[in-house]
Amino acid sequence: MRRLPYLNGVKAFEATARHGSFTGAALELHVSAAAVSRMVRLLEERLGVGLFERQPNKLVLTPAGKMYQTGLTPIFDALALLTEQVATQSAARVLTVGVGPTFAVRWLIPRLGAFYKTVPNVDVRITTGGAAAPFADDWSCGIKLGSGDGPGLKADRLFDADLVPVCAPAVAEKLTSPEQLRTHTLLRVAHAPSDWPAWLESAGVADIVAGGPIFEFYGQALQAASDGLGVALGLAPYIDDDLAAGRLVAPFAQTIPKGEHWYLIYRPIWETEPTFLSFRQWLQDEAMATSHRQSARHH
């Protein structure tokens, strides 16, 4: 007869160990932090061993806690994958991909048709992600701009994120040097306030102050630029298709790295799942093509 532990407590402990706090676990489990603390305490009592050292404003795993968490997380990952595989047994296999709204609209969605031709009978579901969103339990994978770090996650680097000013063709005709940006509207992105100062400094016009309209996302600023409202800082690969189609023009050759890169992130358990592997390979091929286009623009 199988002897299972107190499963609610085990789930609460594993989430707390990953997040490093009862509060983080509570947000994931949709209960109160006090409830998580009680479940972990009850588990410790039933096991007869302490799993955390409760220090002021901090939880520290005991040696027993570290050993338990190291074994539990892969088990929960495997259970999550098995559950998704069982739940999606149909002609269409499902991949849930967490991405930011601008990346989805300006890069991923326009290319999904090519993926469906390569790998039929796969349902790619796009969900809200981006730099501000943590990796969700119901994601198959995510595509994010950042450092590639993440507890319990693997990351494949896809391509660089370079910044270059872009504008409508009619606006570009009036721009022959960065100095002329003084008399143009510089469109800004709320969560990237350092973009314009960094580029202007690299172009030798650091005294120009970007004071134009502020948009929530890069995609909104780029749309405003293509409509002739002003000059936006385009972030690769958001601008690739617009540059190729002539909707946007890069009037200056000067580009700067944003200091971050695009990554495909996923839990290790997905490395053996055939549908994910197909998507991963296709994404890497598309990323290589994007990188080649970026290199061609710089030379």
Short mmCIF file of C-alpha atoms in Angstrom, two decimals:
data_model
loop_
_atom_site.label_atom_id
_atom_site.label_comp_id
_atom_site.label_asym_id
_atom_site.label_seq_id
_atom_site.Cartn_x
_atom_site.Cartn_y
_atom_site.Cartn_z
CA MET A 1 0.00 0.00 0.00
CA ARG A 2 1.39 3.40 -1.04
CA ARG A 3 2.03 5.73 1.93
CA LEU A 4 1.73 9.32 0.72
CA PRO A 5 2.64 12.41 2.73
CA TYR A 6 0.35 15.34 3.57
CA LEU A 7 -0.03 16.52 -0.05
CA ASN A 8 -1.39 20.01 0.64
CA GLY A 9 1.58 20.64 2.90
CA VAL A 10 3.99 19.21 0.35
CA LYS A 11 2.58 21.51 -2.33
CA ALA A 12 2.78 24.51 0.00
CA PHE A 13 6.36 23.66 1.01
CA GLU A 14 7.58 23.22 -2.59
CA ALA A 15 6.06 26.53 -3.70
CA THR A 16 7.51 28.32 -0.66
CA ALA A 17 10.96 26.84 -1.29
CA ARG A 18 10.92 28.02 -4.93
CA HIS A 19 9.71 31.52 -4.10
CA GLY A 20 11.67 31.91 -0.89
CA SER A 21 8.64 33.22 0.98
CA PHE A 22 5.15 32.32 2.14
CA THR A 23 3.85 35.38 0.31
CA GLY A 24 5.16 34.26 -3.08
CA ALA A 25 3.77 30.77 -2.54
CA ALA A 26 0.42 32.22 -1.49
CA LEU A 27 0.12 34.19 -4.74
CA GLU A 28 0.84 31.06 -6.76
CA LEU A 29 -1.52 28.82 -4.77
CA HIS A 30 -4.29 31.46 -4.45
CA VAL A 31 -4.49 31.21 -0.67
CA SER A 32 -3.32 33.45 2.16
CA ALA A 33 0.28 33.53 3.35
CA ALA A 34 -0.94 32.47 6.79
CA ALA A 35 -2.60 29.39 5.29
CA VAL A 36 0.63 28.44 3.50
CA SER A 37 2.59 28.86 6.74
CA ARG A 38 0.12 26.62 8.61
CA MET A 39 0.29 23.89 5.96
CA VAL A 40 4.09 23.91 5.98
CA ARG A 41 4.16 23.80 9.78
CA LEU A 42 1.75 20.85 9.79
CA LEU A 43 3.91 19.04 7.24
CA GLU A 44 6.99 19.58 9.40
CA GLU A 45 5.12 18.17 12.40
CA ARG A 46 4.04 15.09 10.47
CA LEU A 47 7.53 14.51 9.07
CA GLY A 48 9.15 15.18 12.42
CA VAL A 49 11.80 17.41 10.88
CA GLY A 50 12.19 21.14 10.30
CA LEU A 51 12.24 22.23 6.66
CA PHE A 52 12.84 25.96 7.16
CA GLU A 53 14.75 28.12 9.59
CA ARG A 54 12.41 31.03 10.22
CA GLN A 55 14.67 34.07 10.50
CA PRO A 56 13.53 37.72 10.74
CA ASN A 57 12.11 38.69 7.32
CA LYS A 58 13.63 35.59 5.73
CA LEU A 59 13.14 31.84 5.31
CA VAL A 60 16.21 29.59 5.01
CA LEU A 61 15.96 25.96 3.94
CA THR A 62 17.41 23.46 6.40
CA PRO A 63 19.56 20.62 4.96
CA ALA A 64 16.47 18.40 5.09
CA GLY A 65 14.44 21.10 3.38
CA LYS A 66 17.01 21.46 0.59
CA MET A 67 17.02 17.72 0.00
CA TYR A 68 13.21 17.56 -0.02
CA GLN A 69 12.82 20.52 -2.41
CA THR A 70 15.49 19.21 -4.79
CA GLY A 71 13.51 16.00 -5.20
CA LEU A 72 10.01 17.51 -5.19
CA THR A 73 10.32 20.16 -7.91
CA PRO A 74 11.11 17.66 -10.73
CA ILE A 75 8.22 15.48 -9.50
CA PHE A 76 5.78 18.39 -9.69
CA ASP A 77 7.15 19.39 -13.11
CA ALA A 78 6.65 15.84 -14.37
CA LEU A 79 3.13 15.77 -12.92
CA ALA A 80 2.27 19.08 -14.60
CA LEU A 81 3.54 17.84 -17.97
CA LEU A 82 1.74 14.50 -17.64
CA THR A 83 -1.48 16.29 -16.73
CA GLU A 84 -1.21 18.58 -19.76
CA GLN A 85 -0.45 15.65 -22.04
CA VAL A 86 -3.50 13.75 -20.81
CA ALA A 87 -5.74 16.82 -20.98
CA THR A 88 -4.72 17.59 -24.57
CA GLN A 89 -4.99 14.11 -26.09
CA SER A 90 -6.66 15.05 -29.36
CA ALA A 91 -5.83 15.65 -33.00
CA ALA A 92 -4.49 19.06 -32.04
CA ARG A 93 -1.53 19.23 -29.67
CA VAL A 94 -1.36 22.35 -27.54
CA LEU A 95 1.56 24.66 -26.78
CA THR A 96 0.95 27.64 -24.52
CA VAL A 97 3.55 30.34 -25.18
CA GLY A 98 3.97 33.31 -22.86
CA VAL A 99 5.10 36.42 -24.74
CA GLY A 100 4.82 40.18 -24.45
CA PRO A 101 2.11 41.86 -26.57
CA THR A 102 4.50 43.70 -28.88
CA PHE A 103 6.64 40.63 -29.56
CA ALA A 104 3.51 38.58 -30.28
CA VAL A 105 2.04 41.07 -32.76
CA ARG A 106 5.23 42.26 -34.45
CA TRP A 107 7.27 39.05 -34.69
CA LEU A 108 5.74 35.77 -33.55
CA ILE A 109 2.19 35.86 -34.96
CA PRO A 110 3.23 36.91 -38.50
CA ARG A 111 5.51 33.84 -38.61
CA LEU A 112 3.17 31.23 -37.12
CA GLY A 113 1.75 30.36 -40.53
CA ALA A 114 5.16 29.01 -41.51
CA PHE A 115 5.27 26.93 -38.33
CA TYR A 116 1.85 25.41 -39.00
CA LYS A 117 3.00 24.38 -42.48
CA THR A 118 6.04 22.69 -40.97
CA VAL A 119 4.29 21.09 -37.98
CA PRO A 120 0.55 20.57 -38.58
CA ASN A 121 -2.01 19.69 -35.90
CA VAL A 122 -0.45 21.92 -33.26
CA ASP A 123 -2.45 24.57 -31.46
CA VAL A 124 -0.13 27.42 -30.39
CA ARG A 125 -1.87 29.50 -27.76
CA ILE A 126 -0.44 32.96 -27.09
CA THR A 127 -0.77 34.26 -23.54
CA THR A 128 0.36 37.50 -21.93
CA GLY A 129 3.96 37.43 -20.81
CA GLY A 130 6.81 39.88 -21.21
CA ALA A 131 9.48 41.16 -18.86
CA ALA A 132 7.04 41.97 -16.06
CA ALA A 133 5.28 38.59 -16.04
CA PRO A 134 6.74 35.62 -14.13
CA PHE A 135 6.89 32.20 -15.77
CA ALA A 136 3.43 30.71 -15.27
CA ASP A 137 2.78 27.08 -14.36
CA ASP A 138 0.43 26.61 -17.31
CA TRP A 139 2.95 27.83 -19.91
CA SER A 140 4.68 25.32 -22.14
CA CYS A 141 7.40 27.93 -22.70
CA GLY A 142 7.96 31.67 -22.83
CA ILE A 143 9.86 34.14 -25.00
CA LYS A 144 11.26 37.01 -22.99
CA LEU A 145 13.73 39.85 -23.13
CA GLY A 146 16.19 39.73 -20.27
CA SER A 147 19.19 37.90 -18.88
CA GLY A 148 17.91 34.36 -19.33
CA ASP A 149 17.92 33.72 -15.59
CA GLY A 150 15.09 31.99 -13.78
CA PRO A 151 14.84 29.50 -10.91
CA GLY A 152 14.23 26.01 -12.25
CA LEU A 153 14.17 27.19 -15.87
CA LYS A 154 16.33 26.60 -18.92
CA ALA A 155 16.97 29.32 -21.48
CA ASP A 156 17.99 29.25 -25.14
CA ARG A 157 19.36 32.54 -26.43
CA LEU A 158 17.56 33.55 -29.62
CA PHE A 159 18.82 36.94 -30.81
CA ASP A 160 20.14 40.33 -29.76
CA ALA A 161 18.06 43.37 -28.87
CA ASP A 162 19.53 46.43 -30.60
CA LEU A 163 18.09 49.94 -30.60
CA VAL A 164 17.93 52.23 -33.64
CA PRO A 165 15.79 55.30 -34.40
CA VAL A 166 12.99 54.65 -36.91
CA CYS A 167 10.33 56.84 -38.48
CA ALA A 168 7.99 57.13 -41.44
CA PRO A 169 9.67 57.57 -44.86
CA ALA A 170 8.42 61.17 -45.16
CA VAL A 171 10.00 62.06 -41.80
CA ALA A 172 13.25 60.27 -42.68
CA GLU A 173 13.69 62.49 -45.74
CA LYS A 174 14.22 65.45 -43.38
CA LEU A 175 16.82 63.70 -41.21
CA THR A 176 20.43 63.65 -42.38
CA SER A 177 22.20 63.81 -39.01
CA PRO A 178 21.34 63.06 -35.34
CA GLU A 179 21.70 66.80 -34.62
CA GLN A 180 18.42 67.38 -36.48
CA LEU A 181 16.53 65.33 -33.89
CA ARG A 182 16.39 68.54 -31.81
CA THR A 183 13.49 69.73 -33.94
CA HIS A 184 11.62 66.40 -34.10
CA THR A 185 9.25 64.67 -31.70
CA LEU A 186 11.00 61.77 -29.96
CA LEU A 187 8.50 59.06 -29.01
CA ARG A 188 9.17 57.31 -25.71
CA VAL A 189 8.26 54.00 -24.02
CA ALA A 190 7.23 54.15 -20.36
CA HIS A 191 9.18 51.11 -19.15
CA ALA A 192 12.34 52.00 -21.12
CA PRO A 193 13.26 55.55 -20.02
CA SER A 194 16.99 55.03 -20.59
CA ASP A 195 16.70 54.08 -24.28
CA TRP A 196 16.81 57.57 -25.80
CA PRO A 197 19.49 58.98 -23.46
CA ALA A 198 21.74 56.00 -24.23
CA TRP A 199 21.32 56.27 -27.99
CA LEU A 200 21.68 60.07 -28.06
CA GLU A 201 24.90 59.83 -26.05
CA SER A 202 26.30 57.21 -28.44
CA ALA A 203 25.45 59.52 -31.37
CA GLY A 204 27.29 62.47 -29.79
CA VAL A 205 24.19 64.55 -29.03
CA ALA A 206 23.69 63.75 -25.37
CA ASP A 207 22.35 67.24 -24.66
CA ILE A 208 19.16 66.53 -26.64
CA VAL A 209 16.30 65.73 -24.27
CA ALA A 210 13.59 63.32 -25.43
CA GLY A 211 10.36 64.94 -24.38
CA GLY A 212 7.76 63.50 -26.72
CA PRO A 213 4.66 61.41 -25.98
CA ILE A 214 5.04 58.36 -23.75
CA PHE A 215 3.55 55.00 -24.73
CA GLU A 216 3.06 51.90 -22.63
CA PHE A 217 4.58 49.47 -25.15
CA TYR A 218 7.16 49.58 -27.94
CA GLY A 219 4.47 48.50 -30.38
CA GLN A 220 2.40 51.61 -29.71
CA ALA A 221 5.39 53.91 -30.18
CA LEU A 222 6.32 52.17 -33.42
CA GLN A 223 2.77 52.50 -34.74
CA ALA A 224 2.85 56.21 -33.93
CA ALA A 225 6.17 56.50 -35.77
CA SER A 226 4.83 54.76 -38.87
CA ASP A 227 1.87 57.17 -38.78
CA GLY A 228 4.30 60.12 -38.94
CA LEU A 229 3.86 61.31 -35.35
CA GLY A 230 7.61 61.37 -34.65
CA VAL A 231 10.77 59.29 -34.30
CA ALA A 232 10.75 56.15 -32.13
CA LEU A 233 13.59 53.97 -30.95
CA GLY A 234 13.01 50.66 -32.65
CA LEU A 235 13.92 47.49 -30.79
CA ALA A 236 15.02 44.47 -32.79
CA PRO A 237 13.29 42.30 -33.84
CA TYR A 238 10.09 44.39 -33.51
CA ILE A 239 11.08 46.53 -36.48
CA ASP A 240 12.31 43.85 -38.90
CA ASP A 241 9.13 43.44 -40.94
CA ASP A 242 8.35 47.17 -41.00
CA LEU A 243 11.83 47.99 -42.29
CA ALA A 244 11.62 45.27 -44.92
CA ALA A 245 8.21 46.52 -46.09
CA GLY A 246 9.26 50.18 -46.06
CA ARG A 247 6.65 51.19 -43.49
CA LEU A 248 9.50 52.40 -41.29
CA VAL A 249 12.94 53.74 -42.18
CA ALA A 250 16.11 53.84 -40.06
CA PRO A 251 17.59 57.24 -41.03
CA PHE A 252 20.86 56.66 -39.12
CA ALA A 253 23.22 53.70 -39.14
CA GLN A 254 24.02 54.14 -35.44
CA THR A 255 22.66 51.23 -33.37
CA ILE A 256 23.33 50.35 -29.76
CA PRO A 257 22.75 47.12 -27.82
CA LYS A 258 19.98 47.34 -25.25
CA GLY A 259 22.12 45.21 -22.95
CA GLU A 260 19.66 42.31 -22.94
CA HIS A 261 18.85 39.42 -25.25
CA TRP A 262 15.79 37.44 -26.32
CA TYR A 263 15.46 33.97 -24.80
CA LEU A 264 13.20 30.97 -25.11
CA ILE A 265 12.56 29.84 -21.54
CA TYR A 266 11.07 26.52 -20.40
CA ARG A 267 11.17 23.94 -17.64
CA PRO A 268 13.67 21.07 -18.17
CA ILE A 269 10.83 18.51 -18.20
CA TRP A 270 9.72 19.86 -21.61
CA GLU A 271 13.02 18.92 -23.27
CA THR A 272 11.66 15.49 -24.24
CA GLU A 273 8.19 16.58 -25.38
CA PRO A 274 7.98 16.18 -29.21
CA THR A 275 5.62 19.10 -29.86
CA PHE A 276 7.77 21.50 -27.86
CA LEU A 277 10.93 20.22 -29.55
CA SER A 278 9.40 20.94 -32.96
CA PHE A 279 8.45 24.46 -31.91
CA ARG A 280 11.86 25.02 -30.35
CA GLN A 281 13.70 23.96 -33.51
CA TRP A 282 11.48 26.11 -35.72
CA LEU A 283 11.96 29.09 -33.40
CA GLN A 284 15.74 28.67 -33.42
CA ASP A 285 15.74 28.56 -37.23
CA GLU A 286 13.64 31.74 -37.41
CA ALA A 287 15.87 33.41 -34.83
CA MET A 288 18.95 32.60 -36.90
CA ALA A 289 17.34 34.16 -39.97
CA THR A 290 16.48 37.24 -37.90
CA SER A 291 20.06 37.49 -36.62
CA HIS A 292 21.39 37.33 -40.17
CA ARG A 293 19.11 40.20 -41.21
CA GLN A 294 20.25 42.24 -38.23
CA SER A 295 23.91 41.65 -39.16
CA ALA A 296 23.23 42.64 -42.77
CA ARG A 297 21.73 45.96 -41.64
CA HIS A 298 24.83 46.75 -39.58
CA HIS A 299 27.22 46.24 -42.50
#
